[in-house]
GROMACS .gro file of C-alpha atoms in nm:
model
  257
    1MET     CA    1  -2.849   0.177  -0.283
    2THR     CA    2  -2.590   0.068  -0.027
    3THR     CA    3  -2.285   0.293  -0.013
    4GLN     CA    4  -1.974   0.125  -0.153
    5LEU     CA    5  -1.640   0.307  -0.156
    6LEU     CA    6  -1.376   0.224  -0.418
    7LEU     CA    7  -1.018   0.325  -0.330
    8ILE     CA    8  -0.762   0.295  -0.611
    9ASP     CA    9  -0.388   0.310  -0.551
   10ALA     CA   10  -0.339   0.503  -0.875
   11LEU     CA   11   0.035   0.472  -0.938
   12ASN     CA   12   0.031   0.106  -0.837
   13LEU     CA   13  -0.225   0.045  -1.112
   14ILE     CA   14  -0.069   0.278  -1.370
   15ARG     CA   15   0.294   0.170  -1.333
   16ARG     CA   16   0.210  -0.198  -1.377
   17ILE     CA   17  -0.004  -0.135  -1.684
   18TYR     CA   18   0.258   0.104  -1.826
   19ALA     CA   19   0.536  -0.153  -1.767
   20VAL     CA   20   0.351  -0.406  -1.982
   21ASP     CA   21   0.260  -0.159  -2.256
   22SER     CA   22   0.610  -0.007  -2.275
   23ASN     CA   23   0.746  -0.351  -2.369
   24GLN     CA   24   0.496  -0.393  -2.651
   25SER     CA   25   0.547  -0.288  -3.011
   26HIS     CA   26   0.403   0.060  -3.072
   27HIS     CA   27   0.432   0.300  -3.360
   28SER     CA   28   0.547   0.580  -3.133
   29GLU     CA   29   0.587   0.688  -2.773
   30GLU     CA   30   0.270   0.893  -2.808
   31HIS     CA   31   0.078   0.588  -2.928
   32MET     CA   32   0.209   0.384  -2.635
   33ILE     CA   33   0.097   0.646  -2.382
   34LYS     CA   34  -0.248   0.662  -2.541
   35ALA     CA   35  -0.275   0.283  -2.525
   36SER     CA   36  -0.171   0.281  -2.158
   37CYS     CA   37  -0.419   0.557  -2.071
   38ALA     CA   38  -0.695   0.363  -2.243
   39ARG     CA   39  -0.608   0.048  -2.049
   40VAL     CA   40  -0.605   0.237  -1.719
   41ALA     CA   41  -0.945   0.390  -1.798
   42HIS     CA   42  -1.079   0.046  -1.893
   43ALA     CA   43  -0.951  -0.095  -1.563
   44CYS     CA   44  -1.124   0.183  -1.368
   45LYS     CA   45  -1.453   0.120  -1.547
   46LYS     CA   46  -1.430  -0.252  -1.472
   47LEU     CA   47  -1.354  -0.181  -1.107
   48ARG     CA   48  -1.652   0.053  -1.080
   49GLN     CA   49  -1.883  -0.217  -1.212
   50GLN     CA   50  -1.729  -0.508  -1.025
   51THR     CA   51  -1.739  -0.341  -0.683
   52ASN     CA   52  -2.082  -0.177  -0.737
   53ALA     CA   53  -1.913   0.142  -0.621
   54THR     CA   54  -2.126   0.443  -0.537
   55HIS     CA   55  -1.822   0.652  -0.440
   56ALA     CA   56  -1.467   0.629  -0.572
   57ILE     CA   57  -1.128   0.797  -0.567
   58ALA     CA   58  -0.791   0.730  -0.729
   59VAL     CA   59  -0.508   0.854  -0.510
   60PHE     CA   60  -0.160   0.954  -0.630
   61ASP     CA   61   0.155   1.006  -0.421
   62GLY     CA   62   0.268   1.348  -0.308
   63GLU     CA   63   0.627   1.464  -0.354
   64LYS     CA   64   0.794   1.374  -0.022
   65SER     CA   65   0.599   1.219   0.262
   66TRP     CA   66   0.691   1.235   0.630
   67ARG     CA   67   0.873   0.900   0.597
   68TYR     CA   68   1.152   1.053   0.389
   69HIS     CA   69   1.216   1.307   0.664
   70TYR     CA   70   1.179   1.052   0.944
   71TYR     CA   71   1.424   0.804   0.790
   72GLU     CA   72   1.666   0.937   0.528
   73ALA     CA   73   1.727   0.604   0.354
   74TYR     CA   74   1.356   0.533   0.297
   75LYS     CA   75   1.308   0.404  -0.062
   76SER     CA   76   1.658   0.531  -0.143
   77THR     CA   77   1.742   0.242  -0.378
   78ARG     CA   78   1.404   0.221  -0.551
   79SER     CA   79   1.414   0.279  -0.926
   80PRO     CA   80   1.270   0.619  -1.022
   81MET     CA   81   0.957   0.651  -1.229
   82PRO     CA   82   1.037   0.635  -1.604
   83ASP     CA   83   1.065   0.987  -1.745
   84THR     CA   84   0.810   0.920  -2.018
   85LEU     CA   85   0.553   0.813  -1.762
   86LYS     CA   86   0.633   1.099  -1.525
   87GLN     CA   87   0.596   1.356  -1.803
   88ASN     CA   88   0.257   1.217  -1.904
   89LEU     CA   89   0.095   1.157  -1.565
   90SER     CA   90  -0.154   1.437  -1.635
   91LEU     CA   91  -0.292   1.233  -1.927
   92PHE     CA   92  -0.344   0.932  -1.700
   93LYS     CA   93  -0.522   1.151  -1.448
   94GLN     CA   94  -0.751   1.283  -1.721
   95ALA     CA   95  -0.824   0.928  -1.838
   96ILE     CA   96  -0.929   0.829  -1.486
   97GLU     CA   97  -1.140   1.141  -1.437
   98GLN     CA   98  -1.325   1.068  -1.761
   99THR     CA   99  -1.455   0.747  -1.597
  100GLY     CA  100  -1.623   0.960  -1.331
  101ILE     CA  101  -1.373   0.873  -1.058
  102VAL     CA  102  -1.228   1.155  -0.851
  103VAL     CA  103  -0.850   1.196  -0.875
  104PHE     CA  104  -0.659   1.319  -0.570
  105SER     CA  105  -0.293   1.423  -0.564
  106PRO     CA  106  -0.179   1.534  -0.216
  107ASN     CA  107   0.112   1.773  -0.177
  108ASN     CA  108   0.331   1.553   0.041
  109ASP     CA  109   0.140   1.253   0.172
  110GLU     CA  110   0.177   0.903   0.028
  111ALA     CA  111  -0.123   0.747  -0.141
  112ASP     CA  112  -0.108   0.456   0.103
  113ASP     CA  113  -0.167   0.681   0.405
  114ILE     CA  114  -0.451   0.866   0.230
  115ILE     CA  115  -0.620   0.540   0.129
  116ALA     CA  116  -0.571   0.389   0.476
  117THR     CA  117  -0.726   0.700   0.632
  118LEU     CA  118  -1.025   0.686   0.398
  119ALA     CA  119  -1.081   0.314   0.453
  120HIS     CA  120  -1.052   0.353   0.830
  121LYS     CA  121  -1.292   0.648   0.842
  122ALA     CA  122  -1.540   0.466   0.618
  123ALA     CA  123  -1.526   0.149   0.829
  124THR     CA  124  -1.578   0.355   1.146
  125ASN     CA  125  -1.901   0.477   0.988
  126ASN     CA  126  -2.003   0.128   0.869
  127VAL     CA  127  -1.930   0.208   0.506
  128PRO     CA  128  -1.765  -0.085   0.323
  129SER     CA  129  -1.472  -0.012   0.096
  130THR     CA  130  -1.250  -0.193  -0.154
  131ILE     CA  131  -0.881  -0.106  -0.180
  132VAL     CA  132  -0.732  -0.184  -0.521
  133SER     CA  133  -0.358  -0.235  -0.486
  134THR     CA  134  -0.084  -0.497  -0.482
  135ASP     CA  135   0.094  -0.314  -0.198
  136LYS     CA  136   0.130  -0.545   0.103
  137GLY     CA  137   0.112  -0.249   0.341
  138PHE     CA  138  -0.269  -0.256   0.317
  139LEU     CA  139  -0.298  -0.616   0.437
  140PRO     CA  140  -0.333  -0.531   0.810
  141PHE     CA  141  -0.654  -0.342   0.722
  142LEU     CA  142  -0.830  -0.645   0.574
  143SER     CA  143  -1.162  -0.685   0.758
  144GLU     CA  144  -1.535  -0.733   0.711
  145GLN     CA  145  -1.565  -0.367   0.613
  146ILE     CA  146  -1.240  -0.335   0.414
  147ALA     CA  147  -1.174  -0.560   0.113
  148ILE     CA  148  -0.844  -0.569  -0.076
  149TYR     CA  149  -0.845  -0.654  -0.446
  150ASP     CA  150  -0.550  -0.744  -0.669
  151TYR     CA  151  -0.656  -0.624  -1.014
  152PHE     CA  152  -0.377  -0.812  -1.191
  153LYS     CA  153  -0.445  -1.149  -1.027
  154LYS     CA  154  -0.819  -1.081  -1.042
  155GLN     CA  155  -0.870  -1.188  -0.682
  156TYR     CA  156  -0.977  -1.058  -0.344
  157LEU     CA  157  -0.725  -1.126  -0.069
  158GLU     CA  158  -0.822  -1.331   0.234
  159ALA     CA  159  -0.674  -1.376   0.582
  160ASP     CA  160  -0.558  -1.725   0.477
  161ASP     CA  161  -0.359  -1.568   0.192
  162ILE     CA  162  -0.172  -1.355   0.446
  163LYS     CA  163  -0.101  -1.655   0.667
  164GLN     CA  164   0.029  -1.857   0.374
  165ARG     CA  165   0.247  -1.575   0.243
  166PHE     CA  166   0.399  -1.451   0.569
  167ASN     CA  167   0.323  -1.726   0.822
  168VAL     CA  168   0.213  -1.472   1.084
  169PRO     CA  169  -0.133  -1.346   1.191
  170LYS     CA  170  -0.269  -1.042   1.012
  171HIS     CA  171  -0.262  -0.824   1.324
  172ARG     CA  172   0.110  -0.896   1.375
  173LEU     CA  173   0.230  -0.806   1.025
  174ALA     CA  174   0.372  -0.472   1.138
  175ASP     CA  175   0.587  -0.641   1.404
  176PHE     CA  176   0.702  -0.901   1.151
  177TRP     CA  177   0.805  -0.640   0.892
  178ALA     CA  178   0.967  -0.422   1.159
  179LEU     CA  179   1.180  -0.718   1.269
  180ALA     CA  180   1.268  -0.865   0.930
  181GLY     CA  181   1.279  -0.537   0.739
  182ASP     CA  182   1.143  -0.460   0.394
  183LYS     CA  183   1.403  -0.439   0.117
  184THR     CA  184   1.157  -0.305  -0.140
  185ASN     CA  185   1.114   0.013   0.066
  186ASP     CA  186   1.462   0.018   0.226
  187ILE     CA  187   1.317  -0.035   0.574
  188PRO     CA  188   1.604  -0.176   0.783
  189GLY     CA  189   1.440  -0.397   1.044
  190VAL     CA  190   1.654  -0.552   1.318
  191LYS     CA  191   2.006  -0.636   1.202
  192GLY     CA  192   2.064  -1.010   1.212
  193ILE     CA  193   1.694  -1.102   1.232
  194GLY     CA  194   1.568  -1.276   0.920
  195ASN     CA  195   1.222  -1.389   0.818
  196LYS     CA  196   1.238  -1.721   1.003
  197THR     CA  197   1.342  -1.572   1.338
  198ALA     CA  198   1.094  -1.286   1.297
  199GLN     CA  199   0.814  -1.538   1.235
  200GLN     CA  200   0.910  -1.736   1.545
  201LEU     CA  201   0.916  -1.425   1.765
  202VAL     CA  202   0.582  -1.297   1.638
  203ASN     CA  203   0.410  -1.635   1.668
  204GLU     CA  204   0.550  -1.726   2.010
  205TYR     CA  205   0.519  -1.392   2.192
  206GLU     CA  206   0.236  -1.144   2.234
  207SER     CA  207   0.481  -0.857   2.190
  208ILE     CA  208   0.849  -0.793   2.126
  209ALA     CA  209   0.879  -0.660   2.480
  210ALA     CA  210   0.755  -0.998   2.608
  211ALA     CA  211   1.021  -1.173   2.400
  212ILE     CA  212   1.300  -0.955   2.540
  213ASN     CA  213   1.182  -1.020   2.895
  214ASP     CA  214   1.179  -1.397   2.848
  215ASP     CA  215   1.483  -1.548   3.023
  216GLU     CA  216   1.461  -1.852   2.797
  217LEU     CA  217   1.491  -1.656   2.473
  218ASN     CA  218   1.803  -1.738   2.273
  219PRO     CA  219   2.077  -1.505   2.412
  220SER     CA  220   2.195  -1.411   2.062
  221VAL     CA  221   1.843  -1.312   1.955
  222LYS     CA  222   1.787  -1.121   2.280
  223ARG     CA  223   2.112  -0.928   2.228
  224LYS     CA  224   2.013  -0.835   1.873
  225LEU     CA  225   1.674  -0.710   1.989
  226ASN     CA  226   1.824  -0.505   2.271
  227ASP     CA  227   2.098  -0.359   2.051
  228GLU     CA  228   1.863  -0.275   1.764
  229MET     CA  229   1.549  -0.167   1.951
  230ASP     CA  230   1.575   0.186   1.807
  231MET     CA  231   1.573   0.046   1.454
  232PHE     CA  232   1.279  -0.180   1.539
  233VAL     CA  233   1.077   0.122   1.654
  234ILE     CA  234   1.180   0.325   1.348
  235SER     CA  235   1.096   0.036   1.116
  236LYS     CA  236   0.757  -0.022   1.276
  237ASN     CA  237   0.668   0.345   1.241
  238LEU     CA  238   0.766   0.327   0.873
  239VAL     CA  239   0.563   0.015   0.790
  240MET     CA  240   0.246   0.119   0.971
  241LEU     CA  241   0.008   0.321   0.754
  242ARG     CA  242  -0.145   0.630   0.909
  243THR     CA  243  -0.519   0.665   0.952
  244ASP     CA  244  -0.523   1.025   1.075
  245ILE     CA  245  -0.434   1.224   0.763
  246HIS     CA  246  -0.632   1.548   0.724
  247LEU     CA  247  -0.811   1.501   0.393
  248GLY     CA  248  -0.991   1.829   0.328
  249PHE     CA  249  -1.288   1.662   0.156
  250SER     CA  250  -1.584   1.446   0.251
  251LEU     CA  251  -1.735   1.121   0.125
  252LYS     CA  252  -2.011   1.318  -0.049
  253GLN     CA  253  -1.752   1.466  -0.286
  254LEU     CA  254  -1.651   1.118  -0.402
  255ARG     CA  255  -1.996   1.021  -0.528
  256LEU     CA  256  -1.985   0.871  -0.876
  257ASN     CA  257  -2.175   1.030  -1.161
   0.00000   0.00000   0.00000
């Protein structure tokens, strides 16, 4: 059987399912949590079957990743996890484990960096993988070896989807986000550069350095880039997922029962 690796962004899946269930009519909070756990387990079983996975892992976030230390305002305005969900995460982890999928909770690393590292290592060894998440940060990794699946839209993402959504090539997404910023994660970008200008710069120049060195570039845009270059570099470091996280386990340990 061909090796197929399934990589689940656990909190991305759980929080969306929980958000729906918490708005439904339940007899009690306990009943609602049980219903959410059952739906998460059902989703994991479906994903196992759909992807023909031979190996799988569901990754949770650690407490504070390097990004919080690197840039103090990172995710500073994001709504915290609901207390009820936070207090019952162990039940969700048990529900996932009962499907045969390994659960991994790092101490400090973000799930995105762990998943990116796993997908990158697998692809390097010609092992195909499927990332299950709605997080746009994974989009630059889309390739022949790395698929990205949106469980809630029931669709695999394609390069054309990226082009239609952001109007920039897949390999330039990091530059685009670093220029325009990312409000959902409180990543600043370059002050005064919006989506439209960021798209123009990314599509017209091979690099931001090339744009700055172009004498014909709009003087106002050039000034903003020069003045905010530090924030561009900081923002790009924040939006790029790491592929060099020390994992402490091997692919063999992710084999499904």
